[in-house]
Amino acid sequence: MILSIESSCDDSAIAITDIKTKKLIFHKKISQEVEHSVYGGVVPELAARLHAEALPNILEECEIYFKDLKAVAVTSTPGLAVTLVEGVTMAKAISVALDIPLISVNHLVGHIYSLFIDKETNFPLTVLLVSGGHTQVMEVKGLEDIKTVARSMDDSFGESFDKVAKMMGLGYPGGPLIEKLAKHGDRKKFNFTIPLSQSPLIAFSYSGLKNAVRLAIEKSNKDDYKDIAASFEHIASAHLIQKLKKYFKTVKPSTFAIVGGASANLYLRSQIKKLLEAYKAPLILSELKYCSDNAAMIGRVAVEMYEKQIFESLETLDISARSKL
Ligand code: KG4
Ligand code: ZN
């Protein structure tokens, strides 16, 4: 079995995955959403302190599996430096104490493998990753063949939901709150401009839309918030659809996947499903509970890395806030 640890942002999680069957044996996650909500976003130092409390508590529950562990895996990039280090320090200690190899997992690869928890992998895939930290399209042929073909130039899709929710005083994380509010709103009421619609670039941008929403909020009263939320959600999704359409002109999708925390958004899912119908491309998704950050997806990547003997030494395993993907 492999023990995997995730602490890249505001979720402390540990999983145990069976190497042979790829089955998830144990998974526990402690989210810090309530603690960060009052601040309208993640406070890194508070997050680090909460990881330092939560991770040892979860680890205690895993002690019965220690004798069966063949490796320990941990998210090492990308994320908040002060929180990544909590997981990495714990992983190093386990590696030394149990004399087992260390596996260093990229969080974004983890999100891709959230599609295959308890399952065999199935490539090639075109993957849209929409999370709090990233918005990118990747062509994935396997563990070591991942090519990013489009990314955000500024804010990410999820982050823009968080910021709009903060402007409305709704709390954190903003995605589910905006989605709920938008359900009762008019998507056409506010005519926000689709970002980069005149640009030939296949890239994303959410900072302009965020500012347009800020102006609309300033000029409106609370009764308009549901219409602003619905119009924002519509344009934020339309931006992704427009750029994907452009990309599909040169690279037709075979199987398409959406991963990351914001892949839970039902409006986005329905819009992408509609787009893919024209290409007869199937859409695959992670189970809802594995869309947001978790350790099960890190464990699933680690199984593949263990089979290829991709290990990291105690001396070289380091954290990095930015991913090379
Ligand atoms: O993958 P994730 O848990 O963490 C990162 O790796 O960043 O994604 C969290 C992000 C947050 O920005 C959150 O607001 C967003 O995903 N999110 C959503 C929804 N649920 C979560 N965004 C839009 N609609 C949702 N239903
Ligand atoms: Zn994530």
CSV table of C-alpha atoms and ligand atoms in Angstrom, one decimal:
chain,number,residue,atom,x,y,z
A,1,MET,CA,0.0,0.0,0.0
A,2,ILE,CA,1.0,3.6,-0.4
A,3,LEU,CA,0.2,6.4,2.1
A,4,SER,CA,-0.4,9.8,0.4
A,5,ILE,CA,-0.6,13.3,1.8
A,6,GLU,CA,-2.1,16.4,0.4
A,7,SER,CA,-1.6,19.9,2.0
A,8,SER,CA,-1.1,22.3,-1.0
A,9,CYS,CA,-3.9,24.7,0.1
A,10,ASP,CA,-6.7,24.5,2.6
A,11,ASP,CA,-7.5,20.8,2.7
A,12,SER,CA,-5.5,18.4,5.0
A,13,ALA,CA,-5.9,14.9,3.6
A,14,ILE,CA,-4.3,11.5,3.8
A,15,ALA,CA,-5.1,8.4,1.8
A,16,ILE,CA,-4.1,4.7,1.7
A,17,THR,CA,-4.2,3.1,-1.8
A,18,ASP,CA,-3.6,-0.5,-2.6
A,19,ILE,CA,-0.8,-0.8,-5.2
A,20,LYS,CA,-2.0,-4.0,-7.0
A,21,THR,CA,-5.7,-3.3,-7.2
A,22,LYS,CA,-5.5,0.5,-7.3
A,23,LYS,CA,-8.3,0.5,-4.8
A,24,LEU,CA,-8.7,3.3,-2.3
A,25,ILE,CA,-8.5,1.7,1.2
A,26,PHE,CA,-8.7,4.8,3.4
A,27,HIS,CA,-9.3,8.5,2.8
A,28,LYS,CA,-9.9,11.3,5.2
A,29,LYS,CA,-9.9,15.0,4.6
A,30,ILE,CA,-10.3,17.9,7.0
A,31,SER,CA,-11.2,21.1,5.2
A,32,GLN,CA,-10.5,24.6,6.5
A,33,GLU,CA,-13.3,26.4,4.6
A,34,VAL,CA,-15.1,27.6,7.8
A,35,GLU,CA,-11.9,29.0,9.3
A,36,HIS,CA,-11.0,30.9,6.1
A,37,SER,CA,-14.5,32.0,5.2
A,38,VAL,CA,-14.5,35.1,7.5
A,39,TYR,CA,-11.5,36.4,5.5
A,40,GLY,CA,-13.1,35.7,2.1
A,41,GLY,CA,-10.1,33.6,1.0
A,42,VAL,CA,-7.2,31.4,2.2
A,43,VAL,CA,-4.8,32.9,4.8
A,44,PRO,CA,-1.6,30.9,4.2
A,45,GLU,CA,-0.2,31.1,7.8
A,46,LEU,CA,-3.5,30.1,9.3
A,47,ALA,CA,-3.8,27.3,6.8
A,48,ALA,CA,-0.3,26.0,7.7
A,49,ARG,CA,-1.2,26.0,11.4
A,50,LEU,CA,-4.4,24.1,10.8
A,51,HIS,CA,-2.5,21.5,8.7
A,52,ALA,CA,0.0,21.1,11.5
A,53,GLU,CA,-3.0,20.2,13.8
A,54,ALA,CA,-5.0,18.1,11.4
A,55,LEU,CA,-2.4,15.9,9.6
A,56,PRO,CA,-1.1,14.1,12.7
A,57,ASN,CA,-4.7,13.4,13.8
A,58,ILE,CA,-5.5,11.8,10.5
A,59,LEU,CA,-2.2,9.9,10.5
A,60,GLU,CA,-3.0,8.3,13.8
A,61,GLU,CA,-6.0,6.6,12.1
A,62,CYS,CA,-3.7,5.1,9.5
A,63,GLU,CA,-1.3,3.4,12.0
A,64,ILE,CA,-2.9,0.0,11.4
A,65,TYR,CA,-1.7,0.2,7.7
A,66,PHE,CA,2.0,1.1,8.6
A,67,LYS,CA,3.2,-2.5,8.4
A,68,ASP,CA,1.9,-2.8,4.8
A,69,LEU,CA,3.3,0.5,3.4
A,70,LYS,CA,5.7,0.2,0.5
A,71,ALA,CA,6.0,4.0,-0.1
A,72,VAL,CA,4.9,7.4,1.1
A,73,ALA,CA,3.7,10.0,-1.4
A,74,VAL,CA,3.2,13.8,-1.0
A,75,THR,CA,2.1,16.8,-3.0
A,76,SER,CA,5.2,18.9,-3.5
A,77,THR,CA,4.1,21.4,-6.2
A,78,PRO,CA,2.3,23.7,-6.9
A,79,GLY,CA,0.6,25.3,-3.9
A,80,LEU,CA,1.2,27.6,-1.0
A,81,ALA,CA,4.9,27.1,0.2
A,82,VAL,CA,4.0,27.3,3.9
A,83,THR,CA,1.3,24.6,3.6
A,84,LEU,CA,3.2,22.3,1.2
A,85,VAL,CA,6.0,22.1,3.7
A,86,GLU,CA,3.7,20.6,6.3
A,87,GLY,CA,2.9,17.6,4.2
A,88,VAL,CA,6.4,17.2,2.9
A,89,THR,CA,7.9,17.3,6.3
A,90,MET,CA,5.5,14.6,7.5
A,91,ALA,CA,6.2,12.5,4.4
A,92,LYS,CA,10.0,12.7,5.0
A,93,ALA,CA,9.6,11.6,8.6
A,94,ILE,CA,7.5,8.6,7.6
A,95,SER,CA,10.0,7.7,4.9
A,96,VAL,CA,12.8,7.7,7.5
A,97,ALA,CA,10.9,6.0,10.3
A,98,LEU,CA,9.5,3.2,8.1
A,99,ASP,CA,12.5,3.0,5.7
A,100,ILE,CA,10.3,3.3,2.6
A,101,PRO,CA,10.8,5.4,-0.6
A,102,LEU,CA,9.4,8.9,-1.0
A,103,ILE,CA,7.2,9.8,-4.0
A,104,SER,CA,6.8,13.5,-5.0
A,105,VAL,CA,3.5,14.2,-6.7
A,106,ASN,CA,2.5,17.2,-8.8
A,107,HIS,CA,-0.9,18.4,-7.6
A,108,LEU,CA,-2.1,19.1,-11.2
A,109,VAL,CA,-1.3,15.5,-12.2
A,110,GLY,CA,-3.2,14.5,-9.1
A,111,HIS,CA,-6.3,16.3,-10.4
A,112,ILE,CA,-6.0,14.4,-13.7
A,113,TYR,CA,-5.8,11.1,-11.9
A,114,SER,CA,-8.8,12.0,-9.8
A,115,LEU,CA,-10.6,10.5,-12.9
A,116,PHE,CA,-9.2,7.1,-12.1
A,117,ILE,CA,-9.6,6.6,-8.4
A,118,ASP,CA,-10.5,2.9,-7.9
A,119,LYS,CA,-10.1,2.4,-11.7
A,120,GLU,CA,-7.6,1.7,-14.4
A,121,THR,CA,-6.4,4.7,-16.4
A,122,ASN,CA,-7.7,5.5,-19.9
A,123,PHE,CA,-5.7,7.7,-22.2
A,124,PRO,CA,-5.4,9.7,-24.4
A,125,LEU,CA,-7.5,12.5,-23.0
A,126,THR,CA,-8.0,16.2,-23.5
A,127,VAL,CA,-8.3,17.6,-20.0
A,128,LEU,CA,-9.7,21.0,-18.8
A,129,LEU,CA,-8.4,21.7,-15.3
A,130,VAL,CA,-10.5,24.4,-13.5
A,131,SER,CA,-9.5,25.0,-9.9
A,132,GLY,CA,-8.7,27.8,-7.5
A,133,GLY,CA,-5.1,28.0,-8.7
A,134,HIS,CA,-5.3,26.9,-12.3
A,135,THR,CA,-7.3,27.1,-15.6
A,136,GLN,CA,-5.6,25.0,-18.2
A,137,VAL,CA,-6.1,22.6,-21.1
A,138,MET,CA,-3.8,19.6,-21.3
A,139,GLU,CA,-3.3,16.9,-23.8
A,140,VAL,CA,-2.6,13.8,-21.7
A,141,LYS,CA,-1.2,10.6,-23.2
A,142,GLY,CA,0.1,9.2,-19.9
A,143,LEU,CA,1.9,9.9,-16.7
A,144,GLU,CA,5.0,11.3,-18.4
A,145,ASP,CA,3.3,12.7,-21.5
A,146,ILE,CA,1.3,15.7,-20.4
A,147,LYS,CA,1.3,18.8,-22.6
A,148,THR,CA,-0.4,22.1,-21.5
A,149,VAL,CA,-1.9,23.7,-24.6
A,150,ALA,CA,-3.7,26.7,-23.0
A,151,ARG,CA,-3.6,28.4,-19.6
A,152,SER,CA,-4.8,31.5,-17.8
A,153,MET,CA,-2.9,34.7,-18.2
A,154,ASP,CA,-4.1,36.0,-14.8
A,155,ASP,CA,-6.8,34.8,-12.4
A,156,SER,CA,-8.2,31.3,-12.6
A,157,PHE,CA,-11.8,30.2,-13.2
A,158,GLY,CA,-12.3,29.1,-9.6
A,159,GLU,CA,-10.5,32.2,-8.2
A,160,SER,CA,-12.8,34.5,-10.1
A,161,PHE,CA,-15.8,32.8,-8.4
A,162,ASP,CA,-14.1,33.3,-5.0
A,163,LYS,CA,-13.4,37.0,-5.7
A,164,VAL,CA,-17.0,37.7,-6.9
A,165,ALA,CA,-18.4,35.9,-3.8
A,166,LYS,CA,-16.1,38.0,-1.6
A,167,MET,CA,-17.3,41.2,-3.3
A,168,MET,CA,-20.9,40.2,-2.6
A,169,GLY,CA,-19.9,39.3,1.0
A,170,LEU,CA,-21.0,35.7,0.6
A,171,GLY,CA,-17.9,33.9,2.1
A,172,TYR,CA,-15.4,31.3,0.9
A,173,PRO,CA,-15.2,29.2,-1.2
A,174,GLY,CA,-17.1,31.3,-3.7
A,175,GLY,CA,-17.8,28.6,-6.4
A,176,PRO,CA,-20.6,26.7,-4.7
A,177,LEU,CA,-22.1,29.9,-3.2
A,178,ILE,CA,-22.2,31.7,-6.6
A,179,GLU,CA,-23.6,28.6,-8.3
A,180,LYS,CA,-26.4,28.4,-5.8
A,181,LEU,CA,-27.2,32.1,-6.1
A,182,ALA,CA,-27.1,32.0,-9.9
A,183,LYS,CA,-29.7,29.2,-10.1
A,184,HIS,CA,-32.4,31.8,-9.4
A,185,GLY,CA,-30.9,34.5,-11.6
A,186,ASP,CA,-31.3,35.8,-15.1
A,187,ARG,CA,-28.2,34.9,-17.1
A,188,LYS,CA,-28.9,37.6,-19.7
A,189,LYS,CA,-29.6,40.5,-17.4
A,190,PHE,CA,-26.0,41.8,-17.2
A,191,ASN,CA,-24.2,41.9,-20.5
A,192,PHE,CA,-20.6,41.2,-19.5
A,193,THR,CA,-18.1,40.9,-22.3
A,194,ILE,CA,-16.6,37.5,-23.0
A,195,PRO,CA,-12.8,37.8,-22.2
A,196,LEU,CA,-10.4,37.7,-25.1
A,197,SER,CA,-13.2,37.1,-27.6
A,198,GLN,CA,-11.4,39.2,-30.3
A,199,SER,CA,-8.0,37.7,-29.6
A,200,PRO,CA,-6.6,34.8,-31.7
A,201,LEU,CA,-4.8,33.5,-28.6
A,202,ILE,CA,-5.9,30.2,-27.1
A,203,ALA,CA,-5.6,31.3,-23.5
A,204,PHE,CA,-7.8,32.4,-20.6
A,205,SER,CA,-8.2,35.6,-18.6
A,206,TYR,CA,-10.6,36.4,-15.8
A,207,SER,CA,-9.3,39.6,-14.2
A,208,GLY,CA,-11.2,41.9,-16.7
A,209,LEU,CA,-14.5,40.0,-16.1
A,210,LYS,CA,-13.9,40.2,-12.4
A,211,ASN,CA,-13.5,44.0,-12.6
A,212,ALA,CA,-16.6,44.3,-14.8
A,213,VAL,CA,-18.5,42.4,-12.1
A,214,ARG,CA,-17.1,44.7,-9.4
A,215,LEU,CA,-18.5,47.7,-11.2
A,216,ALA,CA,-21.9,46.0,-11.6
A,217,ILE,CA,-22.0,45.2,-7.9
A,218,GLU,CA,-21.1,48.8,-7.0
A,219,LYS,CA,-24.0,50.1,-9.1
A,220,SER,CA,-26.6,47.6,-7.9
A,221,ASN,CA,-28.4,46.6,-4.8
A,222,LYS,CA,-28.6,43.1,-3.2
A,223,ASP,CA,-31.7,42.1,-5.1
A,224,ASP,CA,-29.6,42.2,-8.3
A,225,TYR,CA,-26.9,39.8,-6.9
A,226,LYS,CA,-28.6,36.7,-8.2
A,227,ASP,CA,-28.7,38.1,-11.7
A,228,ILE,CA,-25.1,39.3,-11.5
A,229,ALA,CA,-24.1,35.8,-10.3
A,230,ALA,CA,-26.0,34.1,-13.1
A,231,SER,CA,-24.7,36.5,-15.8
A,232,PHE,CA,-21.1,36.1,-14.4
A,233,GLU,CA,-21.3,32.3,-14.3
A,234,HIS,CA,-22.7,32.4,-17.9
A,235,ILE,CA,-19.9,34.6,-19.3
A,236,ALA,CA,-17.1,32.8,-17.3
A,237,SER,CA,-18.3,29.5,-18.8
A,238,ALA,CA,-18.8,31.0,-22.3
A,239,HIS,CA,-15.2,32.2,-22.3
A,240,LEU,CA,-14.0,28.6,-21.8
A,241,ILE,CA,-16.4,27.3,-24.4
A,242,GLN,CA,-15.4,29.9,-27.0
A,243,LYS,CA,-11.6,29.1,-26.5
A,244,LEU,CA,-12.2,25.4,-26.6
A,245,LYS,CA,-14.2,25.7,-29.8
A,246,LYS,CA,-11.2,27.6,-31.3
A,247,TYR,CA,-8.8,24.9,-30.1
A,248,PHE,CA,-10.9,22.1,-31.5
A,249,LYS,CA,-10.6,23.7,-35.0
A,250,THR,CA,-7.1,22.3,-35.1
A,251,VAL,CA,-7.2,19.5,-32.5
A,252,LYS,CA,-10.5,17.5,-32.5
A,253,PRO,CA,-11.3,16.1,-29.1
A,254,SER,CA,-11.6,12.3,-28.7
A,255,THR,CA,-12.4,11.9,-25.0
A,256,PHE,CA,-12.7,15.1,-23.0
A,257,ALA,CA,-12.4,15.4,-19.2
A,258,ILE,CA,-13.0,18.3,-16.7
A,259,VAL,CA,-11.2,18.1,-13.4
A,260,GLY,CA,-10.4,20.4,-10.4
A,261,GLY,CA,-12.6,21.9,-7.7
A,262,ALA,CA,-14.7,24.0,-10.2
A,263,SER,CA,-15.5,21.0,-12.3
A,264,ALA,CA,-18.3,20.5,-9.8
A,265,ASN,CA,-20.1,23.4,-11.4
A,266,LEU,CA,-23.2,22.0,-13.1
A,267,TYR,CA,-23.7,24.9,-15.5
A,268,LEU,CA,-20.2,24.6,-16.8
A,269,ARG,CA,-20.6,20.8,-17.1
A,270,SER,CA,-23.8,21.2,-19.1
A,271,GLN,CA,-22.3,23.8,-21.4
A,272,ILE,CA,-19.3,21.7,-22.2
A,273,LYS,CA,-21.4,18.6,-22.7
A,274,LYS,CA,-23.4,20.5,-25.3
A,275,LEU,CA,-20.2,21.6,-27.0
A,276,LEU,CA,-18.8,18.1,-27.2
A,277,GLU,CA,-22.0,16.7,-28.8
A,278,ALA,CA,-21.0,18.3,-32.0
A,279,TYR,CA,-17.7,16.3,-32.0
A,280,LYS,CA,-19.4,13.1,-30.7
A,281,ALA,CA,-16.7,13.2,-27.9
A,282,PRO,CA,-17.6,11.6,-24.6
A,283,LEU,CA,-17.2,13.7,-21.4
A,284,ILE,CA,-15.7,12.1,-18.3
A,285,LEU,CA,-15.7,13.5,-14.8
A,286,SER,CA,-14.3,12.7,-11.4
A,287,GLU,CA,-16.7,11.6,-8.7
A,288,LEU,CA,-18.0,14.8,-7.1
A,289,LYS,CA,-16.2,14.1,-3.8
A,290,TYR,CA,-12.9,13.9,-5.7
A,291,CYS,CA,-13.2,17.1,-7.7
A,292,SER,CA,-11.8,19.3,-5.0
A,293,ASP,CA,-8.5,18.8,-3.4
A,294,ASN,CA,-8.0,15.3,-1.8
A,295,ALA,CA,-5.3,12.8,-1.1
A,296,ALA,CA,-6.9,9.9,-3.0
A,297,MET,CA,-5.9,11.5,-6.3
A,298,ILE,CA,-2.4,11.9,-5.0
A,299,GLY,CA,-2.3,8.2,-4.0
A,300,ARG,CA,-3.6,7.2,-7.5
A,301,VAL,CA,-0.7,9.0,-9.2
A,302,ALA,CA,1.7,7.6,-6.7
A,303,VAL,CA,0.7,4.0,-7.6
A,304,GLU,CA,1.7,4.7,-11.2
A,305,MET,CA,4.9,6.3,-10.1
A,306,TYR,CA,5.7,3.4,-7.7
A,307,GLU,CA,5.3,1.0,-10.6
A,308,LYS,CA,7.8,3.0,-12.6
A,309,GLN,CA,10.1,3.4,-9.6
A,310,ILE,CA,10.0,7.2,-9.8
A,311,PHE,CA,11.2,8.0,-6.3
A,312,GLU,CA,12.7,11.1,-4.7
A,313,SER,CA,15.5,11.2,-2.2
A,314,LEU,CA,15.2,12.9,1.2
A,315,GLU,CA,17.8,15.5,0.2
A,316,THR,CA,16.3,16.4,-3.2
A,317,LEU,CA,12.6,16.4,-2.3
A,318,ASP,CA,11.7,20.1,-2.2
A,319,ILE,CA,8.6,22.2,-2.4
A,320,SER,CA,7.8,24.6,-5.2
A,321,ALA,CA,4.9,27.1,-5.3
A,322,ARG,CA,4.8,26.9,-9.1
A,323,SER,CA,4.3,23.9,-11.3
A,324,LYS,CA,6.4,23.2,-14.4
A,325,LEU,CA,3.4,21.7,-16.2
B,1,KG4,O1,-9.2,22.0,-6.9
B,1,KG4,P1,-9.5,22.8,-5.7
B,1,KG4,O2,-10.2,22.2,-4.6
B,1,KG4,O3,-8.3,23.6,-5.2
B,1,KG4,C1,-7.3,24.1,-6.0
B,1,KG4,O4,-6.4,23.2,-6.5
B,1,KG4,O5,-7.3,25.3,-6.3
B,1,KG4,O6,-10.5,24.0,-6.3
B,1,KG4,C2,-11.0,25.0,-5.5
B,1,KG4,C3,-11.7,26.0,-6.3
B,1,KG4,C4,-12.2,27.2,-5.5
B,1,KG4,O7,-11.8,28.4,-6.2
B,1,KG4,C5,-13.7,27.1,-5.6
B,1,KG4,O8,-14.4,28.3,-5.5
B,1,KG4,C6,-13.9,26.4,-6.9
B,1,KG4,O9,-12.9,25.5,-7.0
B,1,KG4,N1,-15.2,25.7,-7.0
B,1,KG4,C7,-16.2,26.1,-7.8
B,1,KG4,C8,-17.3,25.2,-7.5
B,1,KG4,N2,-16.9,24.4,-6.5
B,1,KG4,C9,-15.7,24.7,-6.2
B,1,KG4,N3,-16.2,27.0,-8.8
B,1,KG4,C10,-17.4,27.1,-9.5
B,1,KG4,N4,-18.5,26.4,-9.2
B,1,KG4,C11,-18.5,25.4,-8.3
B,1,KG4,N5,-19.6,24.7,-8.0
B,2,ZN,ZN,-6.4,21.4,-6.5
